[in-house]
Tab-separated table of C-alpha atoms in Angstrom:
chain	number	residue	atom	x	y	z
A	103	MET	CA	-0.359	-0.045	0.160
A	104	GLU	CA	1.107	3.592	-0.872
A	105	PRO	CA	1.711	5.542	2.806
A	106	CYS	CA	-0.838	8.678	2.161
A	107	ARG	CA	1.035	11.980	0.745
A	108	LYS	CA	-1.035	14.694	2.940
A	109	ARG	CA	0.720	17.178	4.322
A	110	LEU	CA	-0.101	18.259	8.051
A	111	TRP	CA	1.880	19.978	11.052
A	112	TYR	CA	0.987	17.895	14.561
A	113	SER	CA	3.353	18.984	17.169
A	114	VAL	CA	4.000	15.252	18.663
A	115	GLU	CA	6.363	13.067	17.163
A	116	LEU	CA	4.738	9.540	17.833
A	117	ILE	CA	1.330	7.938	18.158
A	118	TYR	CA	0.631	4.590	17.912
A	119	CYS	CA	-2.401	3.375	17.020
A	120	GLY	CA	-3.164	-0.105	18.123
A	121	ARG	CA	-2.421	-3.591	17.685
A	122	ASN	CA	-3.236	-3.780	14.053
A	123	ASN	CA	-2.131	-0.490	13.247
A	124	PRO	CA	1.864	0.159	13.373
A	125	CYS	CA	3.025	3.240	15.414
A	126	VAL	CA	2.767	5.761	12.943
A	127	THR	CA	5.064	9.062	12.935
A	128	ILE	CA	4.692	12.083	12.516
A	129	PHE	CA	7.264	15.305	12.536
A	130	GLN	CA	6.537	18.371	13.475
A	131	SER	CA	9.084	19.824	10.831
A	132	GLN	CA	7.263	21.195	8.082
A	133	ARG	CA	10.541	20.366	5.987
A	134	GLN	CA	10.366	16.521	7.223
A	135	SER	CA	8.238	14.116	5.269
A	136	GLN	CA	5.520	12.224	6.813
A	137	HIS	CA	4.314	8.391	5.985
A	138	LEU	CA	1.583	6.586	7.002
A	139	ARG	CA	1.486	2.550	6.539
A	140	THR	CA	-2.103	2.389	6.706
A	141	ALA	CA	-4.981	3.674	4.955
A	142	TYR	CA	-5.934	6.170	8.193
A	143	ASP	CA	-6.263	9.750	7.024
A	144	TYR	CA	-3.798	11.863	9.663
A	145	THR	CA	-6.776	14.094	9.843
A	146	ASP	CA	-8.678	11.626	12.040
A	147	ILE	CA	-6.555	9.747	13.791
A	148	GLY	CA	-4.632	13.009	15.073
A	149	PHE	CA	-8.286	14.150	16.016
A	150	HIS	CA	-9.114	11.177	18.063
A	151	TYR	CA	-6.262	10.917	20.066
A	152	GLY	CA	-5.972	14.458	20.582
A	153	VAL	CA	-3.653	15.906	18.283
A	154	ARG	CA	-3.902	19.604	17.404
A	155	PRO	CA	-2.014	20.743	14.383
A	156	VAL	CA	1.352	23.160	15.331
A	157	SER	CA	0.821	26.903	15.905
A	158	GLY	CA	1.334	29.878	13.905
A	159	ARG	CA	4.777	30.591	13.153
A	160	LEU	CA	6.378	33.313	11.456
A	161	THR	CA	8.521	33.048	7.877
A	162	THR	CA	10.619	34.879	6.063
A	163	HIS	CA	12.599	34.578	2.432
A	164	VAL	CA	15.137	37.358	0.455
A	165	LEU	CA	15.163	37.673	-3.276
A	166	ASP	CA	17.549	39.343	-4.710
A	167	LEU	CA	15.903	41.244	-7.876
A	168	SER	CA	18.119	42.081	-10.054
A	169	SER	CA	20.316	38.320	-10.181
A	170	GLY	CA	16.664	36.994	-9.854
A	171	GLU	CA	18.502	34.258	-6.725
A	172	PRO	CA	17.840	33.767	-3.912
A	173	ALA	CA	20.307	36.442	-0.978
A	174	ALA	CA	21.717	33.518	0.703
A	175	GLY	CA	24.102	34.503	3.858
A	176	LEU	CA	21.894	37.758	4.221
A	177	ARG	CA	21.354	38.911	8.095
A	178	ILE	CA	18.271	39.194	9.783
A	179	GLU	CA	17.222	39.638	13.275
A	180	LEU	CA	13.777	39.868	14.675
A	181	PHE	CA	12.491	42.630	17.545
A	182	ARG	CA	9.487	42.554	19.090
A	183	ALA	CA	8.772	45.860	19.281
A	184	ASP	CA	5.345	47.140	20.812
A	185	THR	CA	7.017	49.699	23.413
A	186	GLN	CA	10.456	49.100	23.390
A	187	ARG	CA	12.949	47.436	20.661
A	188	GLU	CA	13.250	43.786	22.245
A	189	LEU	CA	16.016	41.309	20.551
A	190	LEU	CA	14.252	38.174	20.179
A	191	GLY	CA	16.721	36.384	18.047
A	192	ALA	CA	19.134	36.581	14.835
A	193	ALA	CA	19.881	34.310	11.990
A	194	HIS	CA	21.171	34.141	8.225
A	195	THR	CA	19.251	33.115	5.476
A	196	ASN	CA	20.591	29.704	3.526
A	197	ALA	CA	21.283	29.059	0.428
A	198	ASP	CA	17.560	29.129	-1.226
A	199	GLY	CA	16.646	32.973	0.572
A	200	ARG	CA	14.988	31.304	3.519
A	201	CYS	CA	16.078	30.282	7.454
A	202	ASP	CA	16.553	27.110	8.210
A	203	ALA	CA	13.636	27.379	11.182
A	204	PRO	CA	10.797	29.436	11.300
A	205	LEU	CA	12.052	33.405	13.517
A	206	LEU	CA	9.142	32.431	16.007
A	207	GLU	CA	6.859	30.116	16.834
A	208	GLY	CA	5.667	27.654	19.487
A	209	ASP	CA	4.456	29.157	22.940
A	210	ALA	CA	7.137	32.532	21.716
A	211	PHE	CA	5.216	33.195	18.747
A	212	LYS	CA	1.829	36.435	20.600
A	213	SER	CA	0.282	38.840	19.594
A	214	GLY	CA	2.388	42.020	19.151
A	215	LEU	CA	3.663	44.613	17.421
A	216	TYR	CA	7.198	42.842	15.557
A	217	GLU	CA	10.148	44.354	13.236
A	218	LEU	CA	12.380	42.649	11.065
A	219	ASP	CA	15.557	44.328	10.867
A	220	PHE	CA	17.152	43.363	6.822
A	221	HIS	CA	21.259	43.930	6.672
A	222	ALA	CA	20.634	44.431	2.778
A	223	GLY	CA	23.695	46.713	2.887
A	224	ALA	CA	26.023	44.267	4.242
A	225	TRP	CA	24.941	42.163	1.792
A	226	LEU	CA	25.283	43.728	-0.866
A	227	ALA	CA	29.019	45.449	-0.828
A	228	GLU	CA	29.424	42.151	-0.622
A	229	ARG	CA	28.460	40.668	-3.779
A	230	GLN	CA	28.181	43.829	-5.703
A	231	GLU	CA	31.129	46.347	-7.683
A	232	PRO	CA	31.438	48.144	-7.148
A	233	ALA	CA	29.111	48.513	-3.594
A	234	PRO	CA	26.143	50.303	-3.922
A	235	ASP	CA	25.436	53.418	-1.575
A	236	PHE	CA	22.362	53.952	-0.627
A	237	LEU	CA	20.467	51.168	1.136
A	238	ASP	CA	21.846	49.481	4.836
A	239	VAL	CA	19.560	47.981	7.754
A	240	ILE	CA	15.846	47.201	5.849
A	241	PRO	CA	13.189	48.063	8.580
A	242	ILE	CA	9.585	46.229	8.325
A	243	ARG	CA	7.512	46.060	10.639
A	244	PHE	CA	4.149	44.858	11.606
A	245	ARG	CA	1.851	43.560	13.898
A	246	ILE	CA	1.016	39.990	14.607
A	247	THR	CA	-2.868	39.493	15.600
A	248	ASP	CA	-3.712	35.367	14.904
A	249	THR	CA	-1.489	33.076	16.526
A	250	ASP	CA	-2.751	30.324	15.008
A	251	ARG	CA	-2.272	31.759	11.115
A	252	HIS	CA	1.066	30.915	9.508
A	253	TYR	CA	3.133	34.776	9.135
A	254	HIS	CA	5.478	34.952	6.286
A	255	VAL	CA	7.024	38.156	5.520
A	256	PRO	CA	9.472	38.407	2.355
A	257	LEU	CA	11.921	40.568	1.655
A	258	LEU	CA	12.417	41.545	-2.951
A	259	LEU	CA	15.706	43.323	-2.590
A	260	SER	CA	17.738	45.116	-5.607
A	261	ALA	CA	20.731	47.814	-4.862
A	262	TYR	CA	18.683	50.966	-5.552
A	263	GLY	CA	14.822	49.917	-4.084
A	264	TYR	CA	13.190	47.007	-2.270
A	265	SER	CA	9.499	45.099	-2.113
A	266	THR	CA	7.561	43.222	1.302
A	267	TYR	CA	4.238	42.427	1.111
A	268	ARG	CA	2.364	39.516	3.491
A	269	GLY	CA	2.860	36.095	1.950
A	270	SER	CA	1.481	32.444	2.456
């Protein structure tokens, strides 16, 4: 029997479904594949055993519009900005222009005002000759209101401009 290919993300790693149904491994990470050894649907099994989908998260990616390629190695800092700026973490984009893990998830993913600082000037200076002397740190300030949703904040970057939007 072919494994079920339905993609839902749960916050547990292992569920045992009984004697006639072998263990079902369900990974928390969205980048790991999931397989069933039975014909049961993940939703039926998950909700039967009280498993709920993983709550919301914050992700980003950066694309270099001048080359048409991902912006690998760009530094990103995440701040909570409700009353004063509080640094929550930092990451660098991978070869795909994305961070290896969500910037914010789980119990840390709360409603509020946040800011992503993209260190575009340093990244552009390392890659372009002559180095453009226009953009430095690009701040994008946004509000999270629904902690059950996925917030994706991409950056489309060139040496003299940028754009962003609420992605999916």
